[in-house]
Short mmCIF file of C-alpha atoms in Angstrom, two decimals:
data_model
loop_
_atom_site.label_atom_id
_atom_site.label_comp_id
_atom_site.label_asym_id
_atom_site.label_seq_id
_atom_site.Cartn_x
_atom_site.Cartn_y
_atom_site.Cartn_z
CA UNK L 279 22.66 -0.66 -36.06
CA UNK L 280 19.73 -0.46 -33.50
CA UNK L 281 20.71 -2.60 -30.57
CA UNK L 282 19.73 -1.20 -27.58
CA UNK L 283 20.80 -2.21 -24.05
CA UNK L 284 18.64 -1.39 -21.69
CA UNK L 285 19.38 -2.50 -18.01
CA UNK L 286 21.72 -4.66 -18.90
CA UNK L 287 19.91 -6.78 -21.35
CA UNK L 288 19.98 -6.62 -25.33
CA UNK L 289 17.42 -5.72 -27.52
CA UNK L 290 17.39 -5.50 -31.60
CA UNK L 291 16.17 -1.93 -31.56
CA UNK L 292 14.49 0.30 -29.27
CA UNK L 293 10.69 -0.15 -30.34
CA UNK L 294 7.70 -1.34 -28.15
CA UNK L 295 4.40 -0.99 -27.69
CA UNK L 296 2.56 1.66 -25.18
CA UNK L 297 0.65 -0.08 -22.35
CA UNK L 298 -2.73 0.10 -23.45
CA UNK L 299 -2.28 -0.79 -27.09
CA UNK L 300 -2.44 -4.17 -29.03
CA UNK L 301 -1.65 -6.13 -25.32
CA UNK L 302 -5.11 -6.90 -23.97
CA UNK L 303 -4.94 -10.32 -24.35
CA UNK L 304 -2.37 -13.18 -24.95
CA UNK L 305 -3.18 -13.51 -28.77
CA UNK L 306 -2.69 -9.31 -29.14
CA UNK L 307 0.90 -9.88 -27.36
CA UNK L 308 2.31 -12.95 -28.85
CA UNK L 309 1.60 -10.47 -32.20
CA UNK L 310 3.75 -7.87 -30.34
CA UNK L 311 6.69 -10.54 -29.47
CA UNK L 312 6.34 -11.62 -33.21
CA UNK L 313 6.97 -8.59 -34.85
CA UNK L 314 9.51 -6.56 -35.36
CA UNK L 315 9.45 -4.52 -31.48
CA UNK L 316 12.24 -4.32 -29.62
CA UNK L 317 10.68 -5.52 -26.91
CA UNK L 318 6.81 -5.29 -25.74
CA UNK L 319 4.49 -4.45 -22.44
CA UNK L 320 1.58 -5.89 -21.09
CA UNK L 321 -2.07 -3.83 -20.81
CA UNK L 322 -1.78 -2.16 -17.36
CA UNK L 323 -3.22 -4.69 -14.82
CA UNK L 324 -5.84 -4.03 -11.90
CA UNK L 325 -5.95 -6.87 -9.25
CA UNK L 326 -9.30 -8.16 -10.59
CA UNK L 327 -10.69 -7.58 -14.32
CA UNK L 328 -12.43 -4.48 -15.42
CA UNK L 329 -14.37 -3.81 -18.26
CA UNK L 330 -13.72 -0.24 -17.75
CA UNK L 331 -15.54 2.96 -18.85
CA UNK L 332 -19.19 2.44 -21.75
CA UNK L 333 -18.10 2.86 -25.55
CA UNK L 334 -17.30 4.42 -27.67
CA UNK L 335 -14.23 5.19 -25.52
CA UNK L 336 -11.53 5.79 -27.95
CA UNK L 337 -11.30 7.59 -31.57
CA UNK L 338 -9.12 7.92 -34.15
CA UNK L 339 -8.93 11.66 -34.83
CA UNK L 340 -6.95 13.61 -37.41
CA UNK L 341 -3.46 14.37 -36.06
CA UNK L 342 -3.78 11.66 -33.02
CA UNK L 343 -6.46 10.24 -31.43
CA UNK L 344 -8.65 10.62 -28.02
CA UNK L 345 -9.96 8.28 -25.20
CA UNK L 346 -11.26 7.61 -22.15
CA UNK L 347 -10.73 3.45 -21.54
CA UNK L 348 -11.05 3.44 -17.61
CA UNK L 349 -8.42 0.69 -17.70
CA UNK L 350 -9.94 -2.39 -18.89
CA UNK L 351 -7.68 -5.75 -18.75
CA UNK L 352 -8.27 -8.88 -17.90
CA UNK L 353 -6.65 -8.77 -14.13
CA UNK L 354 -2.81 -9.10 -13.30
CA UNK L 355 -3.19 -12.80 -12.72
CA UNK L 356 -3.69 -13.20 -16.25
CA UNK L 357 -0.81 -11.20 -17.73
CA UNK L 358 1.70 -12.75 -14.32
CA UNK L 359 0.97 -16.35 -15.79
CA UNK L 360 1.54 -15.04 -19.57
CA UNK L 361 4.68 -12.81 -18.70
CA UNK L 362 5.74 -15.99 -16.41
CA UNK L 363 5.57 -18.44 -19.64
CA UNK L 364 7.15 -15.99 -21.90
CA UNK L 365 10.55 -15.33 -19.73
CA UNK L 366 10.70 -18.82 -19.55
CA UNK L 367 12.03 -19.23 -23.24
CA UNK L 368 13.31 -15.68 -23.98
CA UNK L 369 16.63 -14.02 -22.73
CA UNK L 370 15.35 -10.48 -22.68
CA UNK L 371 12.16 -9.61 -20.83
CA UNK L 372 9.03 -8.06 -21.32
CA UNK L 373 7.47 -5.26 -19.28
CA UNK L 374 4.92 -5.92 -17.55
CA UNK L 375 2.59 -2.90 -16.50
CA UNK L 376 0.74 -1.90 -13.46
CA UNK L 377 -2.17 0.72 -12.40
CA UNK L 378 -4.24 0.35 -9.09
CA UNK L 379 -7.11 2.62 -8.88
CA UNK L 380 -6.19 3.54 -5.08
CA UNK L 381 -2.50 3.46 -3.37
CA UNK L 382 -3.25 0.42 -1.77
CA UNK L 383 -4.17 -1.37 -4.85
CA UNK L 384 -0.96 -0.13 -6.73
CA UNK L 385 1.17 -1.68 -3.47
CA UNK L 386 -1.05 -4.94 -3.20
CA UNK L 387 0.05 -5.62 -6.96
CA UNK L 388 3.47 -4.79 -6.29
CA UNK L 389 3.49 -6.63 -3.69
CA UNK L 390 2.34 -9.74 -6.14
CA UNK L 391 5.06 -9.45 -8.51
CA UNK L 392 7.77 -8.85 -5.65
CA UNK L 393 6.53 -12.41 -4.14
CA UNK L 394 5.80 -14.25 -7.45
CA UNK L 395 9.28 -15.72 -10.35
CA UNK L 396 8.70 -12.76 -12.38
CA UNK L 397 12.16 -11.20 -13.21
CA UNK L 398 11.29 -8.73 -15.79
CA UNK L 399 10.70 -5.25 -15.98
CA UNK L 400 8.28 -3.77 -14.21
CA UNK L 401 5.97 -0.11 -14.73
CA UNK L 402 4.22 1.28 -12.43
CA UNK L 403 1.69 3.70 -14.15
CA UNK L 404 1.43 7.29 -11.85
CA UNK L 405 -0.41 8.52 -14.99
CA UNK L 406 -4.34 7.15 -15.06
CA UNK L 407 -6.26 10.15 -15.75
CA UNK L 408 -9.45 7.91 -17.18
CA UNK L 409 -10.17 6.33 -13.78
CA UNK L 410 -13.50 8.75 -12.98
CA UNK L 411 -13.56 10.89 -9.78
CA UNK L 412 -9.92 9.87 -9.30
CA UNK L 413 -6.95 12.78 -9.26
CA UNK L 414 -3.54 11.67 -11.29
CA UNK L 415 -1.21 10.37 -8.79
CA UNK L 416 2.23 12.20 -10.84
CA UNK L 417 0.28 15.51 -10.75
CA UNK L 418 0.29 15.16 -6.52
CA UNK L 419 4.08 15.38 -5.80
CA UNK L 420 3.83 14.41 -2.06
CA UNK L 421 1.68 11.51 -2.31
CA UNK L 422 4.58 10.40 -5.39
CA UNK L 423 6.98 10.70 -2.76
CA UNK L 424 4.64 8.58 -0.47
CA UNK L 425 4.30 6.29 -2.98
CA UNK L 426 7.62 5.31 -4.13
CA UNK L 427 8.49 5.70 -0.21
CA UNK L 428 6.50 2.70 0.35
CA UNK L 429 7.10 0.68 -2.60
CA UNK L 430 11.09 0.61 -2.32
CA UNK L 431 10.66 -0.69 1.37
CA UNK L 432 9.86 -4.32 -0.27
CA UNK L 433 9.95 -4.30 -3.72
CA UNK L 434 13.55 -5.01 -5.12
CA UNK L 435 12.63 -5.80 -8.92
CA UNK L 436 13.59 -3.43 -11.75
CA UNK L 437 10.78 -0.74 -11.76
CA UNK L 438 9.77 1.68 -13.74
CA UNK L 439 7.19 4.87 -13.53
CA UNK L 440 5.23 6.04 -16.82
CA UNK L 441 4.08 10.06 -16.05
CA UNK L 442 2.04 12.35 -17.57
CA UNK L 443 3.08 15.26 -19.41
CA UNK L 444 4.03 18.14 -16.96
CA UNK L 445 3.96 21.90 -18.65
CA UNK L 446 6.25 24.09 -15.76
CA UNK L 447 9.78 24.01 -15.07
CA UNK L 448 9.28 24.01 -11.68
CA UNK L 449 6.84 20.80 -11.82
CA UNK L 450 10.41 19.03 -14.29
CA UNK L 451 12.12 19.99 -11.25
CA UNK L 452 10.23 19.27 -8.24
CA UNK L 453 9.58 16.07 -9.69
CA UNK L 454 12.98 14.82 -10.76
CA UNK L 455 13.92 16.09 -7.21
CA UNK L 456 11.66 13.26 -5.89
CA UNK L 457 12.76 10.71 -8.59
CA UNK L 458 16.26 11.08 -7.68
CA UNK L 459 15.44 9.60 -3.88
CA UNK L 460 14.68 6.18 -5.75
CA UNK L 461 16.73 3.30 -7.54
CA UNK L 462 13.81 3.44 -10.34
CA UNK L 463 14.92 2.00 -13.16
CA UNK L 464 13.54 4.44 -15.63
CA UNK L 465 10.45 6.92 -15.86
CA UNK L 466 8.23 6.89 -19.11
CA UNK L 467 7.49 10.33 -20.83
CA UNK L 468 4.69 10.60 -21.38
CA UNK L 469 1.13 9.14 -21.01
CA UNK L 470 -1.52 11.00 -22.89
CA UNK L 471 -2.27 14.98 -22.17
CA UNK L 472 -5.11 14.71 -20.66
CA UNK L 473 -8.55 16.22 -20.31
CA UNK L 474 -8.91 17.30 -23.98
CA UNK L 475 -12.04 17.64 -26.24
CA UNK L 476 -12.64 16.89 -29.64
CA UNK L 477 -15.71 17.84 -31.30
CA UNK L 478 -17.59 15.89 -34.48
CA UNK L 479 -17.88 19.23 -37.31
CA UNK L 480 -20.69 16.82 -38.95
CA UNK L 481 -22.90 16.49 -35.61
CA UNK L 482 -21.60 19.07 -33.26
CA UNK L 483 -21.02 16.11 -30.67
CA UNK L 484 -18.10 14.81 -28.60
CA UNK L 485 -17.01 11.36 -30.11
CA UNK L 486 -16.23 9.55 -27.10
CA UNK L 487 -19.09 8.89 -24.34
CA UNK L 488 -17.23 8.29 -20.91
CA UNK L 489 -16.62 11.61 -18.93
CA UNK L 490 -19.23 14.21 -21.72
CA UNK L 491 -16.31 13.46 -24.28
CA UNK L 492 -13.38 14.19 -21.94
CA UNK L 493 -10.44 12.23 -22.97
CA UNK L 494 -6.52 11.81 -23.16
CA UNK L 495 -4.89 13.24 -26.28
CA UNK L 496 -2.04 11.29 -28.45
CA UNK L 497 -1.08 11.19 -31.82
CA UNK L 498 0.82 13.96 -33.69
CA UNK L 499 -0.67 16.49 -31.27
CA UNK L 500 1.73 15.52 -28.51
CA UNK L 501 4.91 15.10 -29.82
CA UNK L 502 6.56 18.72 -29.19
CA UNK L 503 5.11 17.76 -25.41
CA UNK L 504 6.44 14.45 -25.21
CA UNK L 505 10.26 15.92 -26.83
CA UNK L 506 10.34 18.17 -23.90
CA UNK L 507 9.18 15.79 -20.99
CA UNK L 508 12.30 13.30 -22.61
CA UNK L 509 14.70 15.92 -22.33
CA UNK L 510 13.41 17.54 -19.64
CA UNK L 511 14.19 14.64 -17.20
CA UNK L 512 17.22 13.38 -19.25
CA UNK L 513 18.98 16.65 -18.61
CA UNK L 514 17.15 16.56 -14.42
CA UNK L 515 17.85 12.34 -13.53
CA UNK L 516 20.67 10.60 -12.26
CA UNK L 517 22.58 9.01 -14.94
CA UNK L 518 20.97 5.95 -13.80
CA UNK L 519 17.29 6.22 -14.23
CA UNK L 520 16.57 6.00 -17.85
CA UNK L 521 13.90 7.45 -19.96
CA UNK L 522 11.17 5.56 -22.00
CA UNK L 523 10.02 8.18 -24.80
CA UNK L 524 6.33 8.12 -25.72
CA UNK L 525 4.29 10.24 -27.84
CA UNK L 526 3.96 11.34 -31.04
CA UNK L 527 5.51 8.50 -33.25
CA UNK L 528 4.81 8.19 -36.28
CA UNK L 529 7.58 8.11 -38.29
CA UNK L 530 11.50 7.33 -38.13
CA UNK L 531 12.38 10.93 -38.14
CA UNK L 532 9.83 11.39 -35.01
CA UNK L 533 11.70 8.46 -33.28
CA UNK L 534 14.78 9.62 -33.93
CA UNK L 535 14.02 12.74 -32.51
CA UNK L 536 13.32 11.34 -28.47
CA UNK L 537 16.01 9.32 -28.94
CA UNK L 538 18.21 12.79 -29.66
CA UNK L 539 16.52 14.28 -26.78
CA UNK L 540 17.99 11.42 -23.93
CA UNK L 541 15.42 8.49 -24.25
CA UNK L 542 16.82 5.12 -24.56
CA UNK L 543 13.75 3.00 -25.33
CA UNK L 544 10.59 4.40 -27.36
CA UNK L 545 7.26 3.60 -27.07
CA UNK L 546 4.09 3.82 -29.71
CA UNK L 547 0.63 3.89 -28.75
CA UNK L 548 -1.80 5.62 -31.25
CA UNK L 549 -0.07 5.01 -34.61
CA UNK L 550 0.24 1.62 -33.43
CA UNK L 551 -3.75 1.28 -32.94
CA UNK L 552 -3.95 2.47 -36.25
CA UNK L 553 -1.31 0.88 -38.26
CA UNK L 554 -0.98 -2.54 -36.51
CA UNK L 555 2.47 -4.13 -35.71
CA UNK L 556 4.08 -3.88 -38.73
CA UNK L 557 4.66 -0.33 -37.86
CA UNK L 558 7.95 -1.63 -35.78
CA UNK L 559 9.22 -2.52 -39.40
CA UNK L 560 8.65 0.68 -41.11
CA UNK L 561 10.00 2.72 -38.11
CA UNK L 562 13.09 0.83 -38.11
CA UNK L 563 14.15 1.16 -41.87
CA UNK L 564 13.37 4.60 -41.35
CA UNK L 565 15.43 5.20 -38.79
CA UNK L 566 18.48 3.49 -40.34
CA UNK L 567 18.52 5.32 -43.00
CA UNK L 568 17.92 8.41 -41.16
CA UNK L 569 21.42 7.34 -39.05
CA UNK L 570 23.25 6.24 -42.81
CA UNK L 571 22.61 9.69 -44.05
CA UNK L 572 23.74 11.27 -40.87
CA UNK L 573 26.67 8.55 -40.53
CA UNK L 574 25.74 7.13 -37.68
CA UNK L 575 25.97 3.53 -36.90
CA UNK L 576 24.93 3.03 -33.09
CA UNK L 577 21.91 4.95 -31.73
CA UNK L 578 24.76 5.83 -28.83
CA UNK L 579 26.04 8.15 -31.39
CA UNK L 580 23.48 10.94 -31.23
CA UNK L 581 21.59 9.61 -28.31
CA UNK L 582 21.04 12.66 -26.26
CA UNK L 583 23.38 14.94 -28.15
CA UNK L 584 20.34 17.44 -28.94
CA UNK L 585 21.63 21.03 -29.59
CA UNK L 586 20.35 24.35 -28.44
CA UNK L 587 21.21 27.48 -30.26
CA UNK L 588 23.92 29.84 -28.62
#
């Protein structure tokens, strides 16, 4: 009932991880390909390790959660060598995620999986709003266009882009203008909202330390956001570029719901952190019997079919 294809290849249901939760390290992602996911990503690599930004750098809040992580991973050699051993004895392949701190870096690792047996999926993250001192790539449309200029002169690999949120039709538009120049394979919608605050009531502090408490916002607080990035560049793409929903899901009625607005795979980042992988399990019974009450029996059924009101 939940088999999604997604560029060609099969998957039992449309699940995975977001890059940046439960895939730090080999034991966290052989968890992911043991569960119940559709499929999984790897922790977005830098060419070299990072510890990235002091603790505490992520909290569990309320409706969502809030951090600042300043990309830490353990270098892109080390997830190239895992994703290399894993495609070896699977038929459908992982994702394996990418953020540079500079444009060169971000071409220098592209330029790594292009050259290296990796025949997977790859994302290329415009969205790192926890890097200090550093402007979001996706929220500079020319230097995107620069960007994705350079990387399709060599790199011939499925690729993807994860973006942040954007908030102005005119910023859906301009950027799905640019998209549309590409053969991405997808774009990802959406990394967290960034730049928000959340204050302690019992000490009247921040409860992160990097950037005076500064941090991206998921969770239940961005799921109305996340809805309208999905169907703001299903309805703006190219039939062919895909969208990744992400954001907001906690529930099968919440997945459901980015899969009605034109995403084709979903992603889950703080519920995950919270609930561990057996989330996948829970989402997925949800979901089907969300569809049996709605008498569905393929997600192509209602996939993108969301109604407006005449």
């Amino acid at each position: 009932m939940l088999q999604t294809t997604f560029l060609d290849y099969t998957y039992d249901n449309p699940l995975m991880n977001a890059s940046g939760v439960h895939c730090m390290t080999v034991s966290e992602l052989d968890e992911l390909a043991a569960s119940q996911a559709g499929a999984f990503i790897t922790k977005s690599a830098t060419l070299a390790e990072r510890a990235g930004n002091p603790e505490p750098r992520y909290a569990d809040v309320p409706l969502g959660s809030i951090n600042s992580m300043g990309l830490p991973n353990l270098g892109v050699d080390y997830y190239l060598d895992y994703a290399l051993a894993y495609q070896a004895k699977e038929p459908a392949p992982l994702f394996f995620s990418v953020a540079g701190t500079s444009v060169e870096e971000n071409l220098a690792l592209l330029a790594k999986i292009q050259h290296s047996e990796f025949t997977g999926i790859t994302e290329l993250n415009l969205s790192c709003p926890n890097v200090p001192g550093k402007p979001q790539v996706a929220y500079d449309f020319p230097l995107t266009e620069e960007i994705l200029t350079k990387v399709f002169q060599f790199f011939t690999k499925p690729l993807g882009v994860k973006l942040p949120p954007y908030f102005d039709m005119a910023h859906f538009d301009q950027m799905a203008a640019i998209l549309n120049q590409f053969p991405l394979a997808y774009v990802n919608c959406i990394n967290s909202i960034g730049n928000g605050l959340y204050v302690d009531p019992q000490t009247d502090t921040v409860v992160i330390r990097p950037k005076e408490g500064f941090g991206g916002i998921g969770g239940e607080y961005v799921k109305p956001t996340a809805l309208a990035n999905v169907r703001a560049f299903y309805t703006r793409l190219k039939p062919e570029i895909k969208v990744i929903g992400t954001g907001g899901i906690l529930t099968g009625q919440d997945a459901y719901e980015h899969l009605l607005c034109g995403a084709t795979m979903l992603q889950i980042g703080t519920q995950l952190q919270k609930e561990g992988p057996d989330i996948f399990q829970r989402i997925c019974q949800e979901l089907e019997t969300i569809m049996e009450a709605k008498g569905y029996t393929t997600i192509a059924d209602f996939q993108g079919k969301l109604k407006t009101v005449d």
